[in-house]
XYZ file of C-alpha atoms in Angstrom:
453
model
C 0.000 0.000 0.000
C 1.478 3.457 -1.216
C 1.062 6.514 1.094
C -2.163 8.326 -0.417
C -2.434 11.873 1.484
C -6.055 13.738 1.167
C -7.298 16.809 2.651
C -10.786 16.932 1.636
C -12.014 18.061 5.081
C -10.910 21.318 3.649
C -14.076 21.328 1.230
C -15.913 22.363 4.300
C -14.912 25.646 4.690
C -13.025 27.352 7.611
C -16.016 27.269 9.468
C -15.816 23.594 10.418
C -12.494 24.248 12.380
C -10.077 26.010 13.562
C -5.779 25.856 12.408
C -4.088 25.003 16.116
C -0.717 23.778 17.192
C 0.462 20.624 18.728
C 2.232 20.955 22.017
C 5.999 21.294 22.132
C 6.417 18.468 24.372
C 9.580 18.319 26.673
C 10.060 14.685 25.587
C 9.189 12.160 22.725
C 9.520 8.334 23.889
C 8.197 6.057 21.665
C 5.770 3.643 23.346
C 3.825 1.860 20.338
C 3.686 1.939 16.665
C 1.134 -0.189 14.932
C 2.651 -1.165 11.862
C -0.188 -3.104 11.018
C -2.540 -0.426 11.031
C -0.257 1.726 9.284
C 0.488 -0.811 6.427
C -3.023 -0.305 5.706
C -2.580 3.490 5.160
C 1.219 2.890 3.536
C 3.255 4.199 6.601
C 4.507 1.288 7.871
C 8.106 2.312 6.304
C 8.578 4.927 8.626
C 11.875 4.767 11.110
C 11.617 5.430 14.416
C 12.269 8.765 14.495
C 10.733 9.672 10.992
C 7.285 8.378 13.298
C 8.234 10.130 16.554
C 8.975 13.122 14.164
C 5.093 13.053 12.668
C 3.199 12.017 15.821
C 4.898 12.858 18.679
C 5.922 16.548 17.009
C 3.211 16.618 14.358
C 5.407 17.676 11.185
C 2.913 17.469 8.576
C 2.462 14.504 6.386
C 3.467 15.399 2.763
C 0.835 16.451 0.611
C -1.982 16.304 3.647
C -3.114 19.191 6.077
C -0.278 21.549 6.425
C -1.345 22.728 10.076
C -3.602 20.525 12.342
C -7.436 21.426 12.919
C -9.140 21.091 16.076
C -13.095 20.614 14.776
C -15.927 22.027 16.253
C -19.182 20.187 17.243
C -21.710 20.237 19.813
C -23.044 17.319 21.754
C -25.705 16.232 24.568
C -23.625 15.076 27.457
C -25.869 12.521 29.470
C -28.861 14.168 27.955
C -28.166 17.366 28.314
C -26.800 19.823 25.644
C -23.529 21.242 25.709
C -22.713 24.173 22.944
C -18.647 24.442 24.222
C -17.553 21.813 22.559
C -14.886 20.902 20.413
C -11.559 19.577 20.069
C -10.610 20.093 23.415
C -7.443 18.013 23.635
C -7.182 16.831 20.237
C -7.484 17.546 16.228
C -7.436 16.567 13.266
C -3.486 15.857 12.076
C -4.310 14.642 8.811
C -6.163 12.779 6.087
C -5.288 9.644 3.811
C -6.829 6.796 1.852
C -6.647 3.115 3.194
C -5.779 0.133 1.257
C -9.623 -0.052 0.747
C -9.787 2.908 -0.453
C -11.601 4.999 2.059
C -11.278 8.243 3.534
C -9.528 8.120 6.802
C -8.162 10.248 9.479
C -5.352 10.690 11.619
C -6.953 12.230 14.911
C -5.058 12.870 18.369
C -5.637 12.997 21.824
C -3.433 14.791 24.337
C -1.706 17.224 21.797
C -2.442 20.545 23.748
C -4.717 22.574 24.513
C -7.321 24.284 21.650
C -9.870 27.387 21.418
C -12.336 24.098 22.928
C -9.838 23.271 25.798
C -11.786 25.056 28.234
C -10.585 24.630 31.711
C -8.417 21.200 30.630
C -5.149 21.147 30.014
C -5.097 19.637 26.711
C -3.151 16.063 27.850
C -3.548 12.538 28.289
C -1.972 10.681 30.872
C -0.075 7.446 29.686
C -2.088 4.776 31.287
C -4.985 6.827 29.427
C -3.342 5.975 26.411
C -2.076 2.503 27.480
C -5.742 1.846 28.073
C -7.437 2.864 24.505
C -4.395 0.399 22.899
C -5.821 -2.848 24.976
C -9.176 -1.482 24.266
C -8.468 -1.260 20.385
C -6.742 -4.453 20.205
C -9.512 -5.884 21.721
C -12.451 -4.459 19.916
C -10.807 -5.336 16.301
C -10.206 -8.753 17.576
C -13.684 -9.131 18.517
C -14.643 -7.993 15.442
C -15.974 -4.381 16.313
C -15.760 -2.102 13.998
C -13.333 0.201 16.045
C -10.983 3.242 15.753
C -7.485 2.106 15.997
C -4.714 3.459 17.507
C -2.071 3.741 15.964
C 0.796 5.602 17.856
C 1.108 6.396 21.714
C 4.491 8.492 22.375
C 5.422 9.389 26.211
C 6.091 13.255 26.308
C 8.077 13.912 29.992
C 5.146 15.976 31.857
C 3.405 15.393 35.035
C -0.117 15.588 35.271
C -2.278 16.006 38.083
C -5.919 14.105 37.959
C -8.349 14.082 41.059
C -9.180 10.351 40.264
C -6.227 8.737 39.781
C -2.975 9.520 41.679
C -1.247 12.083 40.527
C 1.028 13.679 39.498
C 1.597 11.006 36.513
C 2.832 10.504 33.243
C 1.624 11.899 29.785
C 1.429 10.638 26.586
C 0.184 11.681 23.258
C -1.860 9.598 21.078
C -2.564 8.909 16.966
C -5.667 6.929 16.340
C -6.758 5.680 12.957
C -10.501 6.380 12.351
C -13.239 6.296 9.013
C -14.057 9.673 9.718
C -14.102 12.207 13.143
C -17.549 13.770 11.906
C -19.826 13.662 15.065
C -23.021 13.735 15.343
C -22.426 16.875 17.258
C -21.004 18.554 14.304
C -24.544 18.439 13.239
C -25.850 19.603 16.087
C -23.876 22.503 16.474
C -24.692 23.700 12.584
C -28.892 22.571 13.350
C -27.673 24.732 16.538
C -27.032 28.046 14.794
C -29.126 27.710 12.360
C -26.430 26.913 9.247
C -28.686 25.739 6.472
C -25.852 25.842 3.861
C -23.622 24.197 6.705
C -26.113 21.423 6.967
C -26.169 20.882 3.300
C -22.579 21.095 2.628
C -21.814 18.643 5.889
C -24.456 16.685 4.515
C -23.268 15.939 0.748
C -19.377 15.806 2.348
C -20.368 13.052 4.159
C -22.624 10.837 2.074
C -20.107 11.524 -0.857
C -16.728 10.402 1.211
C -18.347 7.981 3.777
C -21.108 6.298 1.975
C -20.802 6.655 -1.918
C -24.077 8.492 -1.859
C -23.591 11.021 -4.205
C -27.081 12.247 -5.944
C -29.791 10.751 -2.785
C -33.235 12.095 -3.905
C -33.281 12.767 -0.741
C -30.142 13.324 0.996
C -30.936 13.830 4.596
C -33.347 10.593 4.598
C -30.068 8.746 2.681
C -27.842 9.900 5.988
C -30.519 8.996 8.790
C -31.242 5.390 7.277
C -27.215 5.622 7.402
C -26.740 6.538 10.811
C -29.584 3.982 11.897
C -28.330 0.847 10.015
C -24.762 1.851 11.869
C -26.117 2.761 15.238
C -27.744 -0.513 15.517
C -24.828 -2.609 13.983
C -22.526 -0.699 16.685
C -25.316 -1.681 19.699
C -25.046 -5.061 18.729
C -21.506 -5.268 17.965
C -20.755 -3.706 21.517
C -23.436 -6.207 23.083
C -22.088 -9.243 21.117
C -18.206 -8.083 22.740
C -19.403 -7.584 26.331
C -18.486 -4.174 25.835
C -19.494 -1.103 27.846
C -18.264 1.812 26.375
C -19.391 4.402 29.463
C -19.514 7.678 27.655
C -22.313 7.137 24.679
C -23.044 11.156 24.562
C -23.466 12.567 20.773
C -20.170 13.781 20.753
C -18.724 10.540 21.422
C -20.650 9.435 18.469
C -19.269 8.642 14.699
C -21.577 9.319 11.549
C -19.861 6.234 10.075
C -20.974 3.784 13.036
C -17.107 3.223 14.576
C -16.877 3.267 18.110
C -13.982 5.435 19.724
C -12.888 7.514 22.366
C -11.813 5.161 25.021
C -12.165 7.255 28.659
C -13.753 4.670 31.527
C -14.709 1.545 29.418
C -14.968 -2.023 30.715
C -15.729 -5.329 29.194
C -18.406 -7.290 31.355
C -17.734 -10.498 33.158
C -21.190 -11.255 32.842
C -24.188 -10.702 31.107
C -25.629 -7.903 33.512
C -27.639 -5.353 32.191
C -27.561 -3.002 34.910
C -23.257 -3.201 34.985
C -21.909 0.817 34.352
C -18.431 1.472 33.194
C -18.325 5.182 34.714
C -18.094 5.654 38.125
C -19.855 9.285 37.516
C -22.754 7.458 35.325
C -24.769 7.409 38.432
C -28.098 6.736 36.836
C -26.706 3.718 34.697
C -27.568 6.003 31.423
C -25.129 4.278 29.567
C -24.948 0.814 30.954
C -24.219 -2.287 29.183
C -28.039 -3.017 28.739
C -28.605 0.227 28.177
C -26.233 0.932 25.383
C -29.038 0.105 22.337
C -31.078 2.473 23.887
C -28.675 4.991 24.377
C -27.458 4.572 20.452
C -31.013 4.997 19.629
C -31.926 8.348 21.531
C -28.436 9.628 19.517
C -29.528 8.944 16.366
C -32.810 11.223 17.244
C -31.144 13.574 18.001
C -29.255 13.435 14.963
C -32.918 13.123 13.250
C -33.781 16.482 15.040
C -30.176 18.132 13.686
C -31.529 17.347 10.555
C -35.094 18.907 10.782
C -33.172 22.361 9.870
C -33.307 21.056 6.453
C -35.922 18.107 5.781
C -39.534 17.751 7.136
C -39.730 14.877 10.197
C -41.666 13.166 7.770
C -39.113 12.454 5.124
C -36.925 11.322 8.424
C -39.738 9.069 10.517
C -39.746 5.640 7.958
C -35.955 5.278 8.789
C -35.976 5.916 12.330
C -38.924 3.510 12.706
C -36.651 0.512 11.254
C -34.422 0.828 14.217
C -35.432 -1.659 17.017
C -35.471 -4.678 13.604
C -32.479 -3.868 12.374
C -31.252 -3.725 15.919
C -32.500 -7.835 16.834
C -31.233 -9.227 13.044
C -27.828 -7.058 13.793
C -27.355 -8.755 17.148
C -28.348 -11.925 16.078
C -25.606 -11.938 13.522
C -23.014 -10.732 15.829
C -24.134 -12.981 18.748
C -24.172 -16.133 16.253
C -20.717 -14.471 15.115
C -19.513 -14.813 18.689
C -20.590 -18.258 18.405
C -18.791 -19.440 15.726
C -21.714 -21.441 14.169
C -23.078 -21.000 10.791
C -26.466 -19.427 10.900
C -29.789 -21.827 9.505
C -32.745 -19.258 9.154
C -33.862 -16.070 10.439
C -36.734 -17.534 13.031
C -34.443 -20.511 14.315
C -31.546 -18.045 14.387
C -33.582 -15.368 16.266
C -34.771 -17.902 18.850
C -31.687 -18.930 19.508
C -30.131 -15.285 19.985
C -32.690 -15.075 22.432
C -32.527 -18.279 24.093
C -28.800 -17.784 24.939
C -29.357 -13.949 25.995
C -32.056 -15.256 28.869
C -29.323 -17.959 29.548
C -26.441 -16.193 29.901
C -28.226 -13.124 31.983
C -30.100 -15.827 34.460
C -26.703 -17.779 34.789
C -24.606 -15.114 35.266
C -22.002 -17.070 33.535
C -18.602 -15.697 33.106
C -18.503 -14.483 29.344
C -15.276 -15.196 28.350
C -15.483 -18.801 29.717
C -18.607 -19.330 27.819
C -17.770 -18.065 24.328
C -14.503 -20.155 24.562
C -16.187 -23.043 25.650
C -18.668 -22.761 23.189
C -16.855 -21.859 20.291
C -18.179 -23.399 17.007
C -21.269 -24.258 19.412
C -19.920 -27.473 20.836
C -19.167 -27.340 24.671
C -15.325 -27.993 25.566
C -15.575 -28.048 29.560
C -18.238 -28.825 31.853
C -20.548 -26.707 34.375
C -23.314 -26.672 31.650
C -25.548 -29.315 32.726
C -28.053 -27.333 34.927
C -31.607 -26.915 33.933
C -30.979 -23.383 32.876
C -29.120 -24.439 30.532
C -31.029 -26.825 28.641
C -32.734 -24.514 26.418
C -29.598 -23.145 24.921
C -27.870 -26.243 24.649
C -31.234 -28.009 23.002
C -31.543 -25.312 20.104
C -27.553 -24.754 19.718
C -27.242 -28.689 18.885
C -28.887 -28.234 15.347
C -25.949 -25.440 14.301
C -22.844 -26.474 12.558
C -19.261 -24.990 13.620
C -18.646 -22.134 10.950
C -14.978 -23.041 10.979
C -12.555 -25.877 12.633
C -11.453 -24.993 16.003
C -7.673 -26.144 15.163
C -5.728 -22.880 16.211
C -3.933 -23.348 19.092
C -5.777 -20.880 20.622
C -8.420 -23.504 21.398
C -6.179 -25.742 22.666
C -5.555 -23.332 25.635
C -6.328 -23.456 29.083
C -7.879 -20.508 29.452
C -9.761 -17.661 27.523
C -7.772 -14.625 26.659
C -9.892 -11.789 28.619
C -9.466 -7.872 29.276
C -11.240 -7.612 32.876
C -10.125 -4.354 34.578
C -8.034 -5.826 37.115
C -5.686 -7.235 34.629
C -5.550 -3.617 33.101
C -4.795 -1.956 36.244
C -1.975 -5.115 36.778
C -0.051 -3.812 33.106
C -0.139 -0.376 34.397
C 0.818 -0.939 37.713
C 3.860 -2.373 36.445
C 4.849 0.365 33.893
C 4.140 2.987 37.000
C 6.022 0.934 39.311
C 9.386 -0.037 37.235
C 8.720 1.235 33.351
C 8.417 -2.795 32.514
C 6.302 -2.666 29.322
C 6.892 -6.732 28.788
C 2.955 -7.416 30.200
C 1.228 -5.042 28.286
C 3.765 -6.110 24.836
C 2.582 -9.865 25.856
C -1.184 -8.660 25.987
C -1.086 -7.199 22.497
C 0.646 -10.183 21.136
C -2.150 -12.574 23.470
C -5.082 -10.595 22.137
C -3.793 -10.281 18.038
C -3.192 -14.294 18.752
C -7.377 -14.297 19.801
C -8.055 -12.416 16.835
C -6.609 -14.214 14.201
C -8.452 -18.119 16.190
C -11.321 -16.431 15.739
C -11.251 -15.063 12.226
C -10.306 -18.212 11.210
């Protein structure tokens, strides 16, 4: 894959953004380079310091954005709406096509501070950044479609945070995403009233993100987007035990990948009620929640939108979402599986056979898809009652592939439960030993490619 630079965020207009400057950073350690992710965006030939050079000092990538932009969106916060937002700690360091072909960006977070910093400082701590890496990694090898991160490089300052001690390291970090357009960004135009805004956001991103280029009717075209990808997210994030703990608009991509990685966890369990922020003290945005939560979003995109189409035009879309939410979560949850799927009723009943299961059971999750991979149990401790109904209707589903990796073979699922988290970082805080969190990487890339297979 050649290097392919873009800058077509520029069609926008200066009123999208606003030029900024990375933070001169008193240090640059490299920490980790994803050279798989950049082979798929031709920048996996970079040396060391040519890499530290472009995203730990942000020289410009030849023949993309010459300065960085920090972006400027709006966003409902748990339900309520903030108008100072914006790129508060990050922007937008430059644009390139992938070795699909698509439009994707290079975003940061914890370059400095930006006209949408605010009271913040503009940073990211390191174990911030260590954190979105295993939470990456782990997404993509669950098959979520994710942002990726690409880069983290330490920069020598000490931060102080009120809830985590302090003062501690900081890091800066690249990710990799199919687009930084929020649904905020729409917001903020419906917001002050930018009709030509609207339209031009509107045709930028059906033209670059969905190959939509003359919709009859372009703002129906972008909500039956944003609903087929808000439901395939739900379920995706459902089907991975994920919780991603901060589901506000701004936290939400038109294209349907997750991001922003602040206080995630993945459940042990199958418990709806089971939060991932310690502030989220309603449960707004817990794990059984998170549907929900990806359906009020896209309203509110809906309502963005009424600026320039009649509720209406929007309503048959919107309508679809709760179907397309059950047939994307049965995929994903057969997926998960590993078994080939029969037909949509006897693939729907068992979706939600083994949904009641594993919430009345409370089984541990990554036990039970490893045991159950390719739908054939491996260990026992399923012979209970409660389990009979799952293991009646999985017994008619073949094994979509041969468990032969090794990874079967293993004694024990490869899991990310927070403890283990706060074990890798406890040992880069304590004696800079990066070897467990190196070893994770390597462990969860080695799940990825057992169950792709």
């Amino acid at each position: 894959m050649n290097f392919a630079p873009r800058r077509t965020i520029l069609d926008l207009g200066s009123s999208f953004y606003d030029p900024v400057a990375a933070t001169d950073f008193p240090q640059t350690i490299l920490r980790f380079r994803n050279d798989r992710a950049a082979e798929s965006i031709g920048l996996d030939g970079l040396s060391d310091a040519e890499w530290v050079a472009h995203f730990g000092r942000f020289a410009p990538l030849e023949g993309s954005l010459e300065t960085p932009l920090a972006l400027r969106y709006h966003g409902h916060q748990f339900r309520v709406y903030n108008p100072d937002l914006g790129d508060g700690r990050g922007f937008l360091f430059a644009q390139l096509a992938d070795d699909r072909g698509r439009l994707m960006d290079l975003g940061t977070k914890g370059s400095g501070t930006t006209p949408w910093s605010r009271a913040g400082d503009g940073r990211l701590t390191l174990k911030g950044a260590m954190r979105e890496v295993l939470a990456t990694e782990m997404l993509e090898a669950l098959g979520v479609d994710t942002s990726r991160t690409l880069s983290v490089v330490e920069t020598g300052e000490e931060l102080d945070r009120g809830d985590e001690p302090s003062p501690t390291r900081s890091a800066v970090l690249v990710r990799l995403s199919h687009s930084h357009v929020r649904y905020g960004s729409f917001q903020r135009l419906a917001a002050l009233s930018d009709s030509a805004g609207l339209a031009r956001l509107t045709t930028y991103v059906l033209a670059n993100y969905f190959g939509t280029v003359d919709a009859p009717d372009p703002y129906a075209a972008l909500i039956g987007h944003a609903v087929t990808n808000a439901a395939r997210q739900a379920a995706a994030m459902m089907a991975a035990g994920f919780v991603h703990g901060v589901l506000n608009t701004d936290n939400i991509n038109i294209t349907g990948e997750s991001f922003d990685y602040g206080p995630y966890r993945f459940a042990q369990t199958w418990d709806p009620d089971f939060t991932a922020a310690y502030f989220d003290h309603r449960g707004l945005y817990s794990f059984g929640r998170q549907p929900e939560a990806l359906q009020w979003n896209v309203f509110q995109l809906a309502g963005a939108l009424r600026v320039m189409a009649p509720l209406e035009s929007l309503k048959p879309a919107l309508e679809t979402y709760g179907e397309r939410y059950t047939t994307a979560l049965t995929a994903a949850l057969l997926k998960r599986l590993g078994v080939v799927p029969r037909d949509p009723a006897s693939d729907r009943a068992l979706a939600e056979t083994l949904v009641t299961t594993l919430e009345a059971t409370r089984a541990g999750l990554d036990k039970f898809w490893f045991d159950w991979r390719g739908g054939k149990r491996r260990a026992p401790g399923y012979d209970g009652p409660e389990f009979d109904a799952f293991v009646k209707g999985v017994g008619d589903y073949a094994p979509a592939a041969p468990r032969d990796h090794p990874y079967w073979s293993d004694a024990a699922a490869c899991g990310l439960p927070i403890g283990e988290i706060e074990a890798i970082w406890e040992r880069i805080a304590a004696a800079d030993d990066w070897s467990a969190f190196i070893a994770k990487v390597a462990a969860i890339r080695r799940m990825g490619v057992a169950m792709a297979g």
